[in-house]
mmCIF file of C-alpha atoms in Angstrom:
data_model
loop_
_atom_site.group_PDB
_atom_site.id
_atom_site.type_symbol
_atom_site.label_atom_id
_atom_site.label_comp_id
_atom_site.label_asym_id
_atom_site.label_seq_id
_atom_site.Cartn_x
_atom_site.Cartn_y
_atom_site.Cartn_z
ATOM 1 C CA CYS J 1 -25.510 4.698 -4.716
ATOM 2 C CA GLN J 2 -26.805 8.247 -4.547
ATOM 3 C CA THR J 3 -29.668 7.513 -2.147
ATOM 4 C CA HIS J 4 -27.365 6.201 0.592
ATOM 5 C CA ARG J 5 -29.996 3.870 1.957
ATOM 6 C CA PRO J 6 -28.384 1.584 4.538
ATOM 7 C CA TYR J 7 -26.907 -1.389 2.695
ATOM 8 C CA ASN J 8 -28.652 -3.827 4.985
ATOM 9 C CA GLU J 9 -31.974 -2.486 3.693
ATOM 10 C CA MET J 10 -31.043 -3.006 0.058
ATOM 11 C CA ASP J 11 -31.545 -6.330 -1.644
ATOM 12 C CA GLU J 12 -28.737 -7.578 -3.880
ATOM 13 C CA THR J 13 -30.789 -7.226 -7.079
ATOM 14 C CA ALA J 14 -31.612 -3.599 -6.403
ATOM 15 C CA LEU J 15 -28.020 -2.904 -5.430
ATOM 16 C CA SER J 16 -26.574 -4.345 -8.611
ATOM 17 C CA ARG J 17 -29.176 -2.540 -10.723
ATOM 18 C CA SER J 18 -28.973 0.930 -9.163
ATOM 19 C CA CYS J 19 -25.401 1.210 -7.942
ATOM 20 C CA LEU J 20 -23.031 -1.149 -9.648
ATOM 21 C CA PRO J 21 -21.673 -1.586 -13.185
ATOM 22 C CA ALA J 22 -22.261 -4.828 -15.024
ATOM 23 C CA ALA J 23 -20.157 -8.006 -14.827
ATOM 24 C CA PRO J 24 -19.191 -7.974 -11.140
ATOM 25 C CA LEU J 25 -15.969 -9.630 -10.096
ATOM 26 C CA LYS J 26 -16.633 -12.548 -7.778
ATOM 27 C CA ILE J 27 -14.572 -12.578 -4.600
ATOM 28 C CA ARG J 28 -13.704 -16.085 -3.457
ATOM 29 C CA LYS J 29 -15.172 -16.890 -0.072
ATOM 30 C CA ARG J 30 -12.763 -18.174 2.536
ATOM 31 C CA GLY J 31 -12.519 -21.815 3.411
ATOM 32 C CA ALA J 32 -11.018 -23.405 6.479
ATOM 33 C CA GLN J 33 -8.068 -21.400 7.821
ATOM 34 C CA LEU J 34 -6.493 -20.230 11.042
ATOM 35 C CA ILE J 35 -7.494 -16.573 10.889
ATOM 36 C CA GLU J 36 -10.984 -15.539 11.992
ATOM 37 C CA LYS J 37 -10.632 -11.956 13.250
ATOM 38 C CA ILE J 38 -8.878 -9.173 11.330
ATOM 39 C CA THR J 39 -8.276 -5.590 12.381
ATOM 40 C CA VAL J 40 -7.557 -3.101 9.603
ATOM 41 C CA ILE J 41 -5.827 0.097 10.719
ATOM 42 C CA GLY J 42 -6.318 2.948 8.270
ATOM 43 C CA GLY J 43 -9.225 5.318 7.727
ATOM 44 C CA GLY J 44 -8.356 6.122 4.120
ATOM 45 C CA ALA J 45 -9.491 4.553 0.869
ATOM 46 C CA THR J 46 -7.261 1.492 1.052
ATOM 47 C CA GLY J 47 -8.210 0.812 4.660
ATOM 48 C CA HIS J 48 -11.892 0.965 3.710
ATOM 49 C CA ALA J 49 -11.283 -1.314 0.724
ATOM 50 C CA ALA J 50 -9.304 -3.864 2.731
ATOM 51 C CA ALA J 51 -11.889 -3.982 5.511
ATOM 52 C CA ALA J 52 -14.721 -4.453 3.023
ATOM 53 C CA ILE J 53 -12.912 -7.148 1.046
ATOM 54 C CA TYR J 54 -12.009 -9.126 4.157
ATOM 55 C CA ALA J 55 -15.548 -8.802 5.506
ATOM 56 C CA ASP J 56 -17.001 -10.015 2.215
ATOM 57 C CA LYS J 57 -14.738 -13.056 2.452
ATOM 58 C CA GLY J 58 -16.420 -13.887 5.758
ATOM 59 C CA PHE J 59 -13.904 -12.647 8.311
ATOM 60 C CA ARG J 60 -14.836 -10.724 11.438
ATOM 61 C CA VAL J 61 -13.396 -7.313 10.651
ATOM 62 C CA THR J 62 -12.696 -4.246 12.746
ATOM 63 C CA LEU J 63 -11.705 -0.983 11.031
ATOM 64 C CA CYS J 64 -9.767 1.420 13.241
ATOM 65 C CA ASP J 65 -7.999 4.767 13.095
ATOM 66 C CA GLY J 66 -7.770 8.064 14.968
ATOM 67 C CA GLU J 67 -10.472 10.518 15.998
ATOM 68 C CA ARG J 68 -10.291 12.481 12.741
ATOM 69 C CA PHE J 69 -11.867 9.465 11.028
ATOM 70 C CA ALA J 70 -14.791 9.169 13.470
ATOM 71 C CA GLY J 71 -17.212 10.777 11.031
ATOM 72 C CA ARG J 72 -16.358 8.265 8.329
ATOM 73 C CA PHE J 73 -16.838 5.407 10.756
ATOM 74 C CA LYS J 74 -20.267 6.680 11.797
ATOM 75 C CA GLN J 75 -21.286 6.759 8.142
ATOM 76 C CA ILE J 76 -20.194 3.135 7.705
ATOM 77 C CA GLU J 77 -22.396 2.185 10.637
ATOM 78 C CA ALA J 78 -25.311 4.206 9.247
ATOM 79 C CA ASN J 79 -24.989 2.577 5.830
ATOM 80 C CA GLY J 80 -24.632 -0.928 7.199
ATOM 81 C CA GLY J 81 -21.236 -1.520 5.609
ATOM 82 C CA ILE J 82 -18.814 -0.376 2.925
ATOM 83 C CA LEU J 83 -19.787 -0.491 -0.726
ATOM 84 C CA LEU J 84 -17.096 -1.618 -3.177
ATOM 85 C CA ARG J 85 -17.566 -0.704 -6.804
ATOM 86 C CA GLY J 86 -15.497 -0.443 -9.945
ATOM 87 C CA LYS J 87 -13.460 -3.599 -10.514
ATOM 88 C CA VAL J 88 -14.694 -5.224 -7.289
ATOM 89 C CA HIS J 89 -18.397 -5.422 -6.477
ATOM 90 C CA ALA J 90 -19.369 -6.219 -2.913
ATOM 91 C CA ILE J 91 -20.766 -4.888 0.332
ATOM 92 C CA GLY J 92 -18.394 -5.402 3.225
ATOM 93 C CA ARG J 93 -20.448 -5.594 6.401
ATOM 94 C CA ILE J 94 -17.697 -5.065 8.911
ATOM 95 C CA GLU J 95 -18.199 -5.894 12.573
ATOM 96 C CA THR J 96 -16.886 -2.641 14.091
ATOM 97 C CA ALA J 97 -15.502 0.725 12.986
ATOM 98 C CA THR J 98 -13.846 2.378 15.956
ATOM 99 C CA THR J 99 -11.283 4.917 17.126
ATOM 100 C CA ASP J 100 -10.528 2.762 20.189
ATOM 101 C CA ILE J 101 -7.134 1.203 19.395
ATOM 102 C CA GLU J 102 -7.151 -1.033 22.477
ATOM 103 C CA LYS J 103 -10.511 -2.488 21.509
ATOM 104 C CA ALA J 104 -9.384 -2.949 17.928
ATOM 105 C CA VAL J 105 -6.143 -4.749 18.730
ATOM 106 C CA ALA J 106 -7.542 -7.049 21.419
ATOM 107 C CA GLY J 107 -8.217 -10.498 20.023
ATOM 108 C CA ALA J 108 -7.225 -9.684 16.439
ATOM 109 C CA GLN J 109 -5.240 -12.482 14.868
ATOM 110 C CA LEU J 110 -4.186 -10.320 11.928
ATOM 111 C CA ILE J 111 -3.517 -6.585 12.210
ATOM 112 C CA ALA J 112 -3.351 -5.145 8.694
ATOM 113 C CA VAL J 113 -1.803 -1.672 8.665
ATOM 114 C CA HIS J 114 -2.978 0.419 5.703
ATOM 115 C CA VAL J 115 -1.554 3.890 6.354
ATOM 116 C CA MET J 116 1.021 6.111 4.671
ATOM 117 C CA SER J 117 4.616 5.431 5.659
ATOM 118 C CA PRO J 118 5.035 8.668 7.695
ATOM 119 C CA ARG J 119 2.445 7.213 10.107
ATOM 120 C CA HIS J 120 4.248 3.918 10.710
ATOM 121 C CA GLU J 121 5.920 5.097 13.903
ATOM 122 C CA GLU J 122 2.652 6.574 15.193
ATOM 123 C CA ILE J 123 0.763 3.311 14.622
ATOM 124 C CA ALA J 124 3.544 1.203 16.118
ATOM 125 C CA ARG J 125 3.462 3.274 19.311
ATOM 126 C CA LYS J 126 -0.318 3.105 19.531
ATOM 127 C CA ILE J 127 -0.635 -0.661 19.161
ATOM 128 C CA ALA J 128 2.448 -1.719 21.140
ATOM 129 C CA PRO J 129 0.820 -1.632 24.621
ATOM 130 C CA TYR J 130 -2.050 -3.889 23.517
ATOM 131 C CA LEU J 131 -0.329 -6.542 21.423
ATOM 132 C CA GLN J 132 -0.716 -10.207 22.326
ATOM 133 C CA ASP J 133 1.346 -13.310 21.655
ATOM 134 C CA GLY J 134 0.672 -14.921 18.304
ATOM 135 C CA GLN J 135 -0.619 -11.877 16.430
ATOM 136 C CA HIS J 136 0.487 -11.146 12.874
ATOM 137 C CA ILE J 137 1.141 -7.574 11.716
ATOM 138 C CA LEU J 138 0.942 -7.003 7.957
ATOM 139 C CA ILE J 139 2.143 -3.615 6.646
ATOM 140 C CA VAL J 140 0.598 -2.597 3.313
ATOM 141 C CA PRO J 141 2.432 -1.272 1.392
ATOM 142 C CA GLY J 142 5.491 -2.446 3.285
ATOM 143 C CA ASN J 143 7.899 0.361 2.374
ATOM 144 C CA LEU J 144 10.397 -1.053 4.900
ATOM 145 C CA GLY J 145 8.010 -0.175 7.702
ATOM 146 C CA ALA J 146 8.865 -3.374 9.565
ATOM 147 C CA PHE J 147 12.151 -1.757 10.603
ATOM 148 C CA ILE J 148 10.238 1.200 12.049
ATOM 149 C CA PHE J 149 7.837 -1.066 13.935
ATOM 150 C CA ARG J 150 10.675 -3.198 15.275
ATOM 151 C CA ARG J 151 12.628 -0.150 16.428
ATOM 152 C CA VAL J 152 9.604 1.241 18.259
ATOM 153 C CA PHE J 153 8.785 -2.124 19.829
ATOM 154 C CA ASP J 154 12.383 -2.471 21.052
ATOM 155 C CA GLU J 155 12.356 1.067 22.416
ATOM 156 C CA LEU J 156 9.114 0.379 24.321
ATOM 157 C CA HIS J 157 10.364 -3.026 25.517
ATOM 158 C CA MET J 158 7.446 -4.765 23.834
ATOM 159 C CA THR J 159 8.080 -8.470 24.430
ATOM 160 C CA LYS J 160 4.994 -10.097 22.928
ATOM 161 C CA LYS J 161 5.712 -12.690 20.239
ATOM 162 C CA VAL J 162 4.267 -11.151 17.077
ATOM 163 C CA THR J 163 5.320 -11.328 13.438
ATOM 164 C CA LEU J 164 6.107 -8.351 11.200
ATOM 165 C CA THR J 165 5.426 -8.791 7.500
ATOM 166 C CA GLU J 166 5.580 -6.403 4.545
ATOM 167 C CA GLN J 167 3.632 -6.504 1.309
ATOM 168 C CA GLU J 168 5.145 -5.434 -1.992
ATOM 169 C CA GLY J 169 3.105 -2.481 -3.216
ATOM 170 C CA ASN J 170 -0.381 -1.482 -2.190
ATOM 171 C CA LEU J 171 -3.517 -3.599 -1.950
ATOM 172 C CA CYS J 172 -5.224 -2.043 -4.977
ATOM 173 C CA PRO J 173 -5.619 1.365 -6.639
ATOM 174 C CA CYS J 174 -8.762 2.851 -5.134
ATOM 175 C CA ARG J 175 -10.462 6.075 -4.048
ATOM 176 C CA LEU J 176 -13.151 7.029 -1.544
ATOM 177 C CA THR J 177 -15.843 8.277 -3.903
ATOM 178 C CA GLN J 178 -18.629 8.820 -1.339
ATOM 179 C CA ASP J 179 -19.174 8.127 2.345
ATOM 180 C CA ALA J 180 -18.689 4.408 2.997
ATOM 181 C CA GLU J 181 -18.021 3.813 -0.698
ATOM 182 C CA VAL J 182 -14.772 2.866 -2.432
ATOM 183 C CA THR J 183 -14.119 2.621 -6.163
ATOM 184 C CA VAL J 184 -11.463 0.026 -7.005
ATOM 185 C CA GLY J 185 -9.497 0.658 -10.194
ATOM 186 C CA LEU J 186 -8.033 -2.762 -10.999
ATOM 187 C CA PRO J 187 -8.958 -6.401 -10.330
ATOM 188 C CA LEU J 188 -7.545 -7.990 -7.183
ATOM 189 C CA ARG J 189 -4.345 -9.955 -7.666
ATOM 190 C CA PRO J 190 -1.984 -12.194 -5.662
ATOM 191 C CA LYS J 191 0.430 -10.245 -3.462
ATOM 192 C CA LYS J 192 4.090 -10.822 -2.648
ATOM 193 C CA ILE J 193 5.098 -10.635 1.003
ATOM 194 C CA ALA J 194 8.125 -11.135 3.224
ATOM 195 C CA SER J 195 8.582 -11.080 6.974
ATOM 196 C CA LEU J 196 11.274 -9.491 9.107
ATOM 197 C CA PRO J 197 13.120 -11.734 9.780
ATOM 198 C CA ALA J 198 12.619 -13.724 6.577
ATOM 199 C CA CYS J 199 12.547 -17.021 8.466
ATOM 200 C CA ASP J 200 9.042 -16.068 9.659
ATOM 201 C CA THR J 201 7.636 -15.817 6.123
ATOM 202 C CA PRO J 202 6.607 -19.505 5.687
ATOM 203 C CA ARG J 203 4.808 -19.474 9.042
ATOM 204 C CA VAL J 204 2.950 -16.280 8.165
ATOM 205 C CA ILE J 205 1.979 -17.602 4.729
ATOM 206 C CA GLU J 206 0.547 -20.709 6.380
ATOM 207 C CA ALA J 207 -1.305 -18.725 9.044
ATOM 208 C CA LEU J 208 -2.851 -16.333 6.504
ATOM 209 C CA LYS J 209 -4.244 -18.982 4.177
ATOM 210 C CA GLY J 210 -7.639 -17.831 2.959
ATOM 211 C CA VAL J 211 -6.973 -14.185 3.787
ATOM 212 C CA TRP J 212 -5.349 -13.484 0.426
ATOM 213 C CA ASP J 213 -3.350 -15.289 -2.241
ATOM 214 C CA PHE J 214 0.074 -14.431 -0.829
ATOM 215 C CA VAL J 215 3.341 -15.309 -2.574
ATOM 216 C CA PRO J 216 6.603 -15.348 -0.576
ATOM 217 C CA VAL J 217 9.733 -13.473 -1.620
ATOM 218 C CA LYS J 218 13.223 -13.816 -0.159
ATOM 219 C CA ASN J 219 13.188 -10.879 2.255
ATOM 220 C CA VAL J 220 11.736 -7.420 2.859
ATOM 221 C CA PHE J 221 14.411 -5.846 0.650
ATOM 222 C CA GLU J 222 13.140 -7.813 -2.343
ATOM 223 C CA ALA J 223 9.605 -6.612 -1.627
ATOM 224 C CA ALA J 224 10.716 -2.992 -1.185
ATOM 225 C CA ILE J 225 12.933 -2.701 -4.258
ATOM 226 C CA HIS J 226 10.161 -4.024 -6.516
ATOM 227 C CA ALA J 227 7.461 -1.532 -5.485
ATOM 228 C CA ASP J 228 6.568 -0.198 -8.941
ATOM 229 C CA ASN J 229 5.148 3.122 -7.782
ATOM 230 C CA VAL J 230 8.673 4.550 -7.731
ATOM 231 C CA VAL J 231 8.769 4.069 -11.489
ATOM 232 C CA MET J 232 5.093 4.891 -12.090
ATOM 233 C CA HIS J 233 4.779 8.002 -9.927
ATOM 234 C CA LEU J 234 8.091 9.758 -9.281
ATOM 235 C CA ALA J 235 8.995 11.267 -12.654
ATOM 236 C CA THR J 236 5.415 11.657 -13.868
ATOM 237 C CA THR J 237 4.368 13.551 -10.731
ATOM 238 C CA VAL J 238 7.445 15.802 -10.644
ATOM 239 C CA LEU J 239 6.972 16.754 -14.286
ATOM 240 C CA SER J 240 3.277 17.450 -13.637
ATOM 241 C CA ALA J 241 3.901 19.662 -10.579
ATOM 242 C CA THR J 242 2.672 22.977 -11.996
ATOM 243 C CA ARG J 243 -0.357 21.319 -13.578
ATOM 244 C CA ILE J 244 -1.193 19.645 -10.256
ATOM 245 C CA GLU J 245 -1.048 22.973 -8.427
ATOM 246 C CA ALA J 246 -3.297 24.573 -11.035
ATOM 247 C CA MET J 247 -5.920 21.797 -11.198
ATOM 248 C CA ARG J 248 -5.876 20.417 -7.631
ATOM 249 C CA ASP J 249 -8.809 18.018 -7.181
ATOM 250 C CA ASN J 250 -9.427 17.851 -10.922
ATOM 251 C CA PHE J 251 -6.001 16.490 -11.846
ATOM 252 C CA ILE J 252 -5.791 12.851 -12.977
ATOM 253 C CA LEU J 253 -2.209 11.629 -13.364
ATOM 254 C CA PHE J 254 -3.144 8.591 -15.437
ATOM 255 C CA GLN J 255 -4.743 10.810 -18.080
ATOM 256 C CA GLU J 256 -2.762 14.044 -18.034
ATOM 257 C CA GLY J 257 0.591 13.117 -16.534
ATOM 258 C CA PHE J 258 1.502 10.105 -18.651
ATOM 259 C CA THR J 259 3.024 11.923 -21.613
ATOM 260 C CA PRO J 260 5.875 10.755 -23.891
ATOM 261 C CA VAL J 261 8.395 12.902 -22.008
ATOM 262 C CA SER J 262 7.381 11.722 -18.527
ATOM 263 C CA ILE J 263 7.215 8.089 -19.652
ATOM 264 C CA ARG J 264 10.694 8.366 -21.162
ATOM 265 C CA CYS J 265 12.034 9.637 -17.822
ATOM 266 C CA ALA J 266 10.213 6.856 -15.983
ATOM 267 C CA GLY J 267 11.830 4.370 -18.367
ATOM 268 C CA LYS J 268 15.289 5.647 -17.398
ATOM 269 C CA ILE J 269 14.462 5.224 -13.707
ATOM 270 C CA ARG J 270 13.280 1.690 -14.455
ATOM 271 C CA GLU J 271 16.573 0.914 -16.261
ATOM 272 C CA GLU J 272 18.581 2.139 -13.273
ATOM 273 C CA ARG J 273 16.398 0.214 -10.844
ATOM 274 C CA LEU J 274 16.713 -2.952 -12.932
ATOM 275 C CA ALA J 275 20.495 -2.769 -12.620
ATOM 276 C CA ILE J 276 20.105 -2.377 -8.846
ATOM 277 C CA ILE J 277 17.677 -5.299 -8.619
ATOM 278 C CA GLU J 278 20.038 -7.597 -10.505
ATOM 279 C CA ALA J 279 23.047 -6.472 -8.445
ATOM 280 C CA MET J 280 21.053 -7.321 -5.304
ATOM 281 C CA GLY J 281 20.691 -10.880 -6.579
ATOM 282 C CA PHE J 282 17.013 -10.633 -7.513
ATOM 283 C CA THR J 283 15.076 -10.955 -10.765
ATOM 284 C CA GLU J 284 12.678 -8.192 -11.802
ATOM 285 C CA HIS J 285 9.137 -9.290 -10.946
ATOM 286 C CA SER J 286 7.534 -7.373 -13.813
ATOM 287 C CA ASN J 287 8.323 -4.507 -16.142
ATOM 288 C CA PRO J 288 6.315 -1.449 -14.999
ATOM 289 C CA MET J 289 6.760 0.094 -18.436
ATOM 290 C CA ASP J 290 4.211 -2.397 -19.733
ATOM 291 C CA MET J 291 1.607 -0.679 -17.554
ATOM 292 C CA PHE J 292 2.396 2.678 -19.120
ATOM 293 C CA GLU J 293 1.781 1.222 -22.560
ATOM 294 C CA THR J 294 -1.587 -0.251 -21.623
ATOM 295 C CA ILE J 295 -2.734 2.954 -19.893
ATOM 296 C CA VAL J 296 -1.815 5.144 -22.858
ATOM 297 C CA ASN J 297 -3.452 2.758 -25.333
ATOM 298 C CA VAL J 298 -6.782 2.885 -23.538
ATOM 299 C CA LYS J 299 -8.869 2.023 -26.588
ATOM 300 C CA GLU J 300 -7.116 -1.320 -26.843
ATOM 301 C CA ASN J 301 -7.348 -1.864 -23.070
ATOM 302 C CA PRO J 302 -10.919 -1.148 -21.942
ATOM 303 C CA GLN J 303 -10.256 -3.044 -18.708
ATOM 304 C CA LEU J 304 -8.526 0.138 -17.480
ATOM 305 C CA ASP J 305 -11.633 2.273 -17.858
ATOM 306 C CA VAL J 306 -12.113 2.702 -14.107
ATOM 307 C CA PHE J 307 -8.405 2.979 -13.292
ATOM 308 C CA ARG J 308 -7.944 5.930 -15.641
ATOM 309 C CA THR J 309 -10.662 7.882 -13.829
ATOM 310 C CA LEU J 310 -9.002 7.715 -10.399
ATOM 311 C CA SER J 311 -8.137 11.283 -9.460
ATOM 312 C CA GLY J 312 -4.926 12.598 -7.942
ATOM 313 C CA PRO J 313 -2.489 13.724 -6.883
ATOM 314 C CA ASP J 314 -4.134 16.928 -5.672
ATOM 315 C CA SER J 315 -0.904 18.559 -4.411
ATOM 316 C CA VAL J 316 2.842 18.140 -4.806
ATOM 317 C CA THR J 317 3.039 16.845 -1.229
ATOM 318 C CA HIS J 318 0.752 13.930 -2.142
ATOM 319 C CA ARG J 319 1.928 10.430 -1.271
ATOM 320 C CA TYR J 320 2.880 9.900 -4.944
ATOM 321 C CA LEU J 321 5.915 12.033 -4.158
ATOM 322 C CA ARG J 322 6.347 11.999 -0.382
ATOM 323 C CA GLU J 323 5.951 8.259 0.098
ATOM 324 C CA ASP J 324 7.448 6.917 -3.112
ATOM 325 C CA ALA J 325 10.455 9.245 -2.903
ATOM 326 C CA SER J 326 11.159 8.816 0.808
ATOM 327 C CA CYS J 327 10.754 5.031 0.804
ATOM 328 C CA GLY J 328 11.281 3.143 -2.442
ATOM 329 C CA GLY J 329 13.261 5.863 -4.183
ATOM 330 C CA ALA J 330 15.600 6.703 -1.310
ATOM 331 C CA PHE J 331 16.109 3.018 -0.544
ATOM 332 C CA ALA J 332 16.982 2.151 -4.151
ATOM 333 C CA LEU J 333 19.504 4.980 -4.385
ATOM 334 C CA SER J 334 21.155 4.031 -1.089
ATOM 335 C CA VAL J 335 21.499 0.415 -2.243
ATOM 336 C CA ALA J 336 22.986 1.602 -5.539
ATOM 337 C CA ARG J 337 25.581 3.634 -3.690
ATOM 338 C CA ARG J 338 26.382 0.706 -1.386
ATOM 339 C CA LEU J 339 26.943 -1.488 -4.452
ATOM 340 C CA GLY J 340 28.963 1.108 -6.339
ATOM 341 C CA LEU J 341 26.300 1.705 -8.980
ATOM 342 C CA GLU J 342 25.220 5.027 -10.459
ATOM 343 C CA ALA J 343 21.571 6.070 -10.731
ATOM 344 C CA PRO J 344 21.750 9.684 -11.955
ATOM 345 C CA VAL J 345 18.153 10.025 -13.196
ATOM 346 C CA LEU J 346 16.667 8.556 -10.007
ATOM 347 C CA GLU J 347 18.927 10.804 -7.928
ATOM 348 C CA ALA J 348 17.952 13.885 -9.919
ATOM 349 C CA PHE J 349 14.228 13.269 -9.518
ATOM 350 C CA LEU J 350 14.643 12.571 -5.802
ATOM 351 C CA LYS J 351 16.413 15.903 -5.423
ATOM 352 C CA ILE J 352 13.711 17.771 -7.326
ATOM 353 C CA ALA J 353 10.957 15.965 -5.387
ATOM 354 C CA GLY J 354 12.666 17.089 -2.198
ATOM 355 C CA VAL J 355 12.696 20.700 -3.378
ATOM 356 C CA LEU J 356 9.007 20.523 -4.300
ATOM 357 C CA CYS J 357 8.036 19.062 -0.918
ATOM 358 C CA GLY J 358 10.555 20.905 1.245
ATOM 359 C CA GLU J 359 12.320 17.728 2.342
ATOM 360 C CA ASP J 360 15.608 15.902 1.757
ATOM 361 C CA TYR J 361 14.671 12.379 0.755
ATOM 362 C CA ILE J 362 18.210 11.287 -0.093
ATOM 363 C CA LYS J 363 19.444 12.219 3.383
ATOM 364 C CA ASP J 364 16.364 11.550 5.516
ATOM 365 C CA GLY J 365 14.499 8.827 3.600
ATOM 366 C CA ARG J 366 14.478 5.100 4.333
ATOM 367 C CA THR J 367 18.061 4.482 3.325
ATOM 368 C CA LEU J 368 20.238 1.593 4.426
ATOM 369 C CA GLU J 369 21.975 3.911 6.882
ATOM 370 C CA ASN J 370 18.726 5.217 8.368
ATOM 371 C CA LEU J 371 17.427 1.653 8.723
ATOM 372 C CA GLY J 372 20.391 0.846 10.953
ATOM 373 C CA PHE J 373 22.985 -0.563 8.539
ATOM 374 C CA PRO J 374 26.235 1.445 8.702
ATOM 375 C CA PRO J 375 28.243 2.192 5.537
ATOM 376 C CA GLU J 376 30.840 -0.499 6.239
ATOM 377 C CA MET J 377 28.268 -3.318 6.128
ATOM 378 C CA THR J 378 28.047 -5.225 2.867
ATOM 379 C CA LEU J 379 24.738 -6.266 1.383
ATOM 380 C CA ALA J 380 25.610 -9.900 2.068
ATOM 381 C CA GLU J 381 26.092 -9.089 5.756
ATOM 382 C CA ILE J 382 22.802 -7.212 5.842
ATOM 383 C CA TYR J 383 20.939 -10.130 4.261
ATOM 384 C CA LYS J 384 22.110 -12.352 7.116
ATOM 385 C CA ARG J 385 20.540 -9.935 9.596
ATOM 386 C CA ILE J 386 17.170 -9.697 7.905
#
């Protein structure tokens, strides 16, 4: 929508004709459910997308983040909402976009946290003083962030009765393509979630009926170990490092980084992770290598036309390395070591990723030890605690 007329001044026919591709995906409107008011924390692309999707479903939505996002929020207000395009077509007319965390948290029944994992502690500290009994906190992607939130809440003596739930993987691949506009790369799908502790999961699933099609898994470890971005991003981004530095904003991993060599390395990481998953007592949810095949064979898979245009990463310190290495990758390797398994390819790429980003993901990432489980604890003992 190049004109950027406020969305509330644009009729639906004109919008679909001038701004949106054909064959829009219909988003199911919510029916009767317990949740009415949702606060989305996250001023990036996924936060915008989540807020718009929830608003289009009929929820009262507040979008919130820090002062550096104030300009984006003013543009949402000026445009009358957030435009979703690509594989989801809608205008999300959210109720409020604010930098006032107290205002955002007050009265929200669901607080959906859509920020990168390094910000989990920051967000936990900001919301803790304003939490109320009965609120649900959903961390997307989970990345074992529930442990960070719980630690902060304990440290601050936060005693309100809230739930902490993690989602496996992100909401959807998306990018901010203009002010108050998000392009979504793939259709929306059901999402797997687990609470910490796992006994809360059924209650959360029941409370969030109508918000999304959520599917329960056994615990937050099952959700974390299955996050496919470790397989999709780690090796392909490391092997594309010099190209990323040369091209910056013009680099598109899904077009230039998915080569036979990088896919072969990703396949080895997947094999090692599969052994870890099975040793943990889980069954692999899906084979991420299938996605590589469909992306490469784009002529046979036109449904990926938008996905393949999503740009990034624009630097080696992008979340494709920093987040996927420090969370899913470091966690998987620490579990392998606890179980006496070897994962040499995963370990090698984590080491190289650390060199590229100037960090030590194997030592400082979200490992079992750093989550509070000492080396002498068995996985069975840990499961009882979570």
